[in-house]
Amino acid sequence: MTLISVIVPVYKAEKYIERCIFSILRQTFQNIEVILVDDGSPDKSGEICDMWALKDKRIKVIHQKNAGAGAARNAGLRVAKGEYIGFVDSDDWIEPQMYEVMYNAIEKYSADVGMCNISSRTEFSMHESYDNRKFPFELKNQDEMLSIFFRVHGEKGILSVCRRLIHKSVLKDFMFVEGTISEDVSAAYYFITHSQRTVVTNFSFYNYYNNKKGVTKSPVTMKDIEYIEAFKRIFLDVKKRIPKFERYAYINYIRANYTILSKMDLFGYDSNDQDLNNKHKELKQIVRKNFYALLKWPMPISRKLLLLYVAF
């Protein structure tokens, strides 16, 4: 029977890791291995992982020095034995039929990747029954997925790797970028450009824990600038290998500049840090220079109003 490997990077997650593990073990697709990578967590997360490994033989635990989510996922990939790979973050949880439904769709459509939607949740709950529900899937080719990735028609972002189930052939030469907080950007682009067929459902099987005190609302640091650099690398790659998407890749690079500028203005940054001061000035110049291109780009009206605020 086909094996699915689920890789979970774990860091400072003692409050949430058990519900995450519980949701994975409850999958209706039971032939899974759960790889918990304790990324040098200073709390009791590692102990909790070890305790669960004693309860269920499908769980493997890796302990390593803290190196970030990308390095933790790479550690999991090195030992994963599954034909398909999934990723779950330690403070999130998944619905019971997530992997069964996506696996069946991948097999039915002879696809390389399955992708579902994400729900932002503030409280834990799981649906108990999907027995009589049909899950509509659409088959997308590589160009269609790139169009979605670059939000050509105003689509929502699909950067999270956790919403996917991926055949191991797609990951043959893949490694997450380490030492960054924007590893999902490069990973999502890689998965699309190294697969021919993706099956997509709008049903939300993945639950993202919306912690209002989380990193997304924290003051901007130089690490956040890596988000821009990731889109710059993608733009340069598209320009070289997929020129028909060059315009879209460029505007996404500019939009990344706008995103970080917005965060700096909304959530602040260390004004005593000269590098950040210089970066703020640079981003504002880039956004002003490309103001009308951004304004014409398909975005929610709230984002366009914010553009007016941060550009001038």
XYZ file of C-alpha atoms in Angstrom:
312
model
C 0.000 0.000 0.000
C 1.179 3.533 -0.803
C 2.937 5.317 2.069
C 2.532 9.035 2.789
C 5.220 10.835 4.806
C 4.118 13.875 6.796
C 6.929 16.179 7.931
C 6.389 18.527 10.882
C 9.063 21.063 11.934
C 8.685 21.658 15.683
C 9.890 24.737 17.562
C 8.401 26.300 20.699
C 5.162 24.444 20.054
C 4.414 22.775 23.392
C 0.963 24.431 23.526
C -0.067 23.206 20.080
C 1.968 20.186 18.977
C -0.365 17.558 20.454
C -3.414 18.762 18.537
C -1.269 18.817 15.382
C -0.076 15.231 15.911
C -3.594 14.124 16.850
C -5.023 15.517 13.609
C -2.408 13.685 11.520
C -2.869 10.356 13.287
C -6.628 10.650 12.763
C -6.263 10.656 9.003
C -8.603 8.272 7.207
C -5.556 7.405 5.078
C -3.816 5.346 7.740
C -0.631 4.224 5.978
C 1.419 7.233 6.994
C 4.679 8.005 8.706
C 4.829 11.148 10.809
C 8.282 12.730 10.984
C 8.528 15.202 13.856
C 11.666 17.329 13.638
C 12.478 18.965 16.971
C 14.424 22.009 15.787
C 16.281 22.615 19.042
C 13.108 23.737 20.784
C 13.874 25.193 24.248
C 10.490 24.208 25.705
C 8.976 20.749 26.224
C 8.112 20.222 22.558
C 10.839 17.614 22.048
C 9.717 15.621 25.097
C 6.121 15.664 23.876
C 7.243 14.367 20.474
C 9.159 11.508 22.117
C 6.141 10.651 24.252
C 3.896 10.392 21.179
C 6.473 8.247 19.385
C 6.112 5.693 22.188
C 2.339 5.683 21.642
C 2.303 5.201 17.869
C 4.912 3.341 15.821
C 4.121 5.489 12.770
C 5.895 8.431 14.435
C 9.603 9.151 13.998
C 11.357 11.921 15.936
C 14.488 13.801 14.892
C 16.250 16.103 17.357
C 18.615 18.736 15.947
C 20.147 22.074 16.836
C 17.976 25.056 15.970
C 18.405 25.892 12.292
C 14.957 27.072 11.163
C 11.932 25.535 9.464
C 13.699 25.022 6.134
C 16.496 22.977 7.714
C 13.981 20.999 9.777
C 11.964 20.105 6.683
C 15.149 19.103 4.867
C 16.029 16.793 7.769
C 12.607 15.205 7.405
C 12.988 14.817 3.633
C 16.292 12.983 4.084
C 14.621 10.165 6.044
C 11.140 10.170 4.463
C 10.208 6.849 2.844
C 6.802 7.792 1.455
C 5.810 7.847 -2.196
C 4.006 11.086 -1.365
C 5.114 13.863 0.973
C 3.041 16.343 3.003
C 4.040 19.148 5.346
C 2.208 20.423 8.426
C 3.307 23.251 10.716
C 3.328 22.397 14.405
C 0.724 24.960 15.507
C -1.744 24.023 12.737
C -3.990 21.004 12.197
C -5.584 19.131 9.306
C -8.997 17.640 8.602
C -9.361 13.821 8.879
C -9.782 13.153 5.152
C -7.192 15.593 3.825
C -4.632 13.088 2.558
C -7.080 10.378 1.504
C -9.060 12.778 -0.686
C -5.973 14.392 -2.231
C -4.248 11.049 -2.810
C -7.317 9.646 -4.573
C -7.569 12.754 -6.757
C -3.880 12.567 -7.690
C -4.273 8.924 -8.665
C -7.503 9.551 -10.579
C -6.067 12.398 -12.653
C -2.491 11.037 -12.920
C -1.230 14.252 -11.338
C 2.039 15.044 -9.572
C 0.638 17.273 -6.829
C -2.642 17.727 -4.977
C -3.525 21.090 -3.481
C -6.349 22.157 -1.151
C -7.474 25.419 0.391
C -6.583 26.810 3.826
C -8.841 28.089 6.612
C -7.577 30.686 9.078
C -8.739 29.567 12.520
C -8.469 30.992 16.020
C -9.936 27.985 17.838
C -9.403 24.252 17.438
C -12.169 22.129 15.933
C -12.345 19.322 13.375
C -15.150 18.246 11.080
C -16.351 14.786 12.017
C -18.035 13.561 8.842
C -17.477 13.987 5.133
C -18.985 10.656 4.101
C -21.714 12.071 1.870
C -19.751 15.002 0.535
C -18.267 15.225 -2.925
C -15.020 17.126 -3.312
C -14.770 18.834 -6.713
C -11.246 18.924 -8.155
C -9.890 20.791 -11.147
C -6.897 19.576 -13.103
C -4.379 22.340 -13.813
C -1.372 22.252 -16.109
C 1.892 24.032 -15.348
C 0.966 27.289 -17.104
C -2.345 27.451 -15.257
C -0.581 26.919 -11.934
C 1.972 29.632 -12.727
C -0.895 31.966 -13.532
C -2.391 31.242 -10.108
C 1.005 31.561 -8.402
C 1.571 35.005 -9.931
C -2.070 36.005 -9.197
C -2.581 37.074 -12.806
C -6.339 37.386 -12.307
C -6.257 38.538 -8.694
C -6.174 35.083 -7.118
C -5.272 34.594 -3.462
C -1.707 33.547 -2.739
C -0.804 29.833 -2.816
C 2.637 30.010 -1.239
C 2.129 27.644 1.706
C 3.700 24.228 1.134
C 1.395 22.749 3.766
C -1.666 22.761 1.509
C -0.035 20.246 -0.855
C 0.495 16.513 -1.209
C 3.518 15.970 -3.458
C 4.826 12.928 -5.316
C 8.408 12.124 -4.365
C 9.562 12.495 -8.005
C 8.871 16.256 -7.788
C 11.165 16.454 -4.745
C 13.999 14.377 -6.197
C 16.557 17.221 -6.359
C 14.764 19.633 -4.054
C 16.001 21.231 -0.840
C 14.324 24.012 1.110
C 16.294 27.236 1.304
C 17.744 27.335 4.827
C 18.278 30.295 7.122
C 15.266 32.237 5.869
C 11.676 32.817 6.981
C 10.476 32.916 3.352
C 11.339 29.361 2.300
C 7.758 28.680 1.170
C 8.012 31.234 -1.663
C 10.847 29.460 -3.457
C 9.416 26.027 -2.616
C 5.967 26.746 -4.068
C 7.539 28.029 -7.286
C 9.778 24.949 -7.502
C 6.885 22.529 -7.028
C 4.968 24.170 -9.873
C 7.881 24.313 -12.303
C 8.840 20.688 -11.593
C 5.383 19.176 -12.017
C 3.167 18.943 -15.083
C -0.259 18.335 -13.550
C -1.803 19.534 -10.276
C -5.264 18.701 -8.960
C -6.814 21.557 -6.981
C -9.818 21.743 -4.677
C -11.200 24.856 -3.004
C -12.202 22.822 0.037
C -10.244 23.816 3.155
C -8.633 20.684 4.534
C -5.787 22.617 6.184
C -6.349 24.758 9.286
C -3.898 27.598 9.826
C -3.782 28.775 13.442
C -4.132 32.542 13.321
C -2.146 33.585 16.369
C -2.684 37.335 16.607
C 0.599 37.656 18.484
C 2.479 35.837 15.733
C 5.383 36.845 13.532
C 3.225 38.353 10.760
C 2.282 41.286 13.015
C 5.728 41.732 14.555
C 8.025 44.668 13.745
C 9.923 44.155 10.501
C 13.532 42.969 10.659
C 16.120 42.398 7.946
C 14.993 38.758 7.807
C 11.669 39.930 6.364
C 13.557 41.409 3.404
C 14.283 37.845 2.316
C 10.677 37.721 1.078
C 11.603 40.295 -1.560
C 14.814 38.475 -2.453
C 12.875 35.239 -3.027
C 10.619 36.937 -5.587
C 13.641 38.576 -7.182
C 15.264 35.151 -7.699
C 12.023 33.857 -9.178
C 11.807 36.834 -11.546
C 15.359 36.232 -12.783
C 14.638 32.530 -13.292
C 11.402 33.243 -15.174
C 13.147 35.809 -17.354
C 15.676 33.159 -18.337
C 13.493 30.024 -18.618
C 9.821 31.037 -18.945
C 9.812 34.457 -20.663
C 6.058 34.430 -21.367
C 5.555 34.935 -17.609
C 8.258 37.602 -17.251
C 5.822 40.526 -16.865
C 3.860 38.704 -14.185
C 6.993 37.669 -12.313
C 8.251 41.241 -12.341
C 5.047 42.739 -10.946
C 5.070 40.100 -8.199
C 8.603 41.156 -7.323
C 7.419 44.774 -7.138
C 4.397 43.686 -5.121
C 6.734 41.959 -2.655
C 8.490 45.311 -2.157
C 5.090 46.891 -1.514
C 4.144 44.138 0.962
C 7.232 44.662 3.119
C 6.932 48.456 2.919
C 3.337 48.132 4.133
C 4.425 45.963 7.055
C 7.122 48.465 8.001
C 4.561 51.285 8.059
C 1.846 49.275 9.814
C 3.833 47.220 12.331
C 6.995 49.295 12.623
C 10.713 48.544 12.594
C 13.791 49.547 14.578
C 14.365 53.135 13.499
C 17.831 52.991 15.094
C 18.870 50.349 12.591
C 20.440 52.242 9.693
C 20.117 49.282 7.335
C 16.362 49.192 7.947
C 16.086 52.968 7.529
C 17.871 52.735 4.183
C 15.724 49.788 3.134
C 12.531 51.699 3.973
C 13.636 54.587 1.757
C 14.589 52.200 -1.033
C 11.258 50.366 -0.893
C 9.292 53.595 -0.944
C 11.182 54.729 -4.049
C 10.512 51.404 -5.802
C 6.815 51.467 -4.924
C 6.425 55.094 -6.040
C 8.211 54.357 -9.318
C 5.856 51.432 -9.989
C 2.775 52.995 -8.398
C 0.499 52.944 -11.445
C 1.523 49.406 -12.422
C 0.578 48.251 -8.924
C -2.625 50.274 -8.928
C -3.744 48.636 -12.187
C -2.875 45.152 -10.947
C -5.822 42.984 -9.760
C -5.872 43.491 -5.991
C -8.605 43.941 -3.367
C -9.686 47.569 -2.971
C -8.319 47.523 0.590
C -4.839 46.766 -0.779
C -5.103 49.607 -3.289
C -6.117 52.042 -0.556
C -3.159 50.863 1.519
C -0.939 51.443 -1.526
C -2.023 55.094 -1.580
C -1.180 55.365 2.112
C 2.321 53.850 2.023
C 3.465 55.323 -1.302
C 2.860 58.976 -0.438
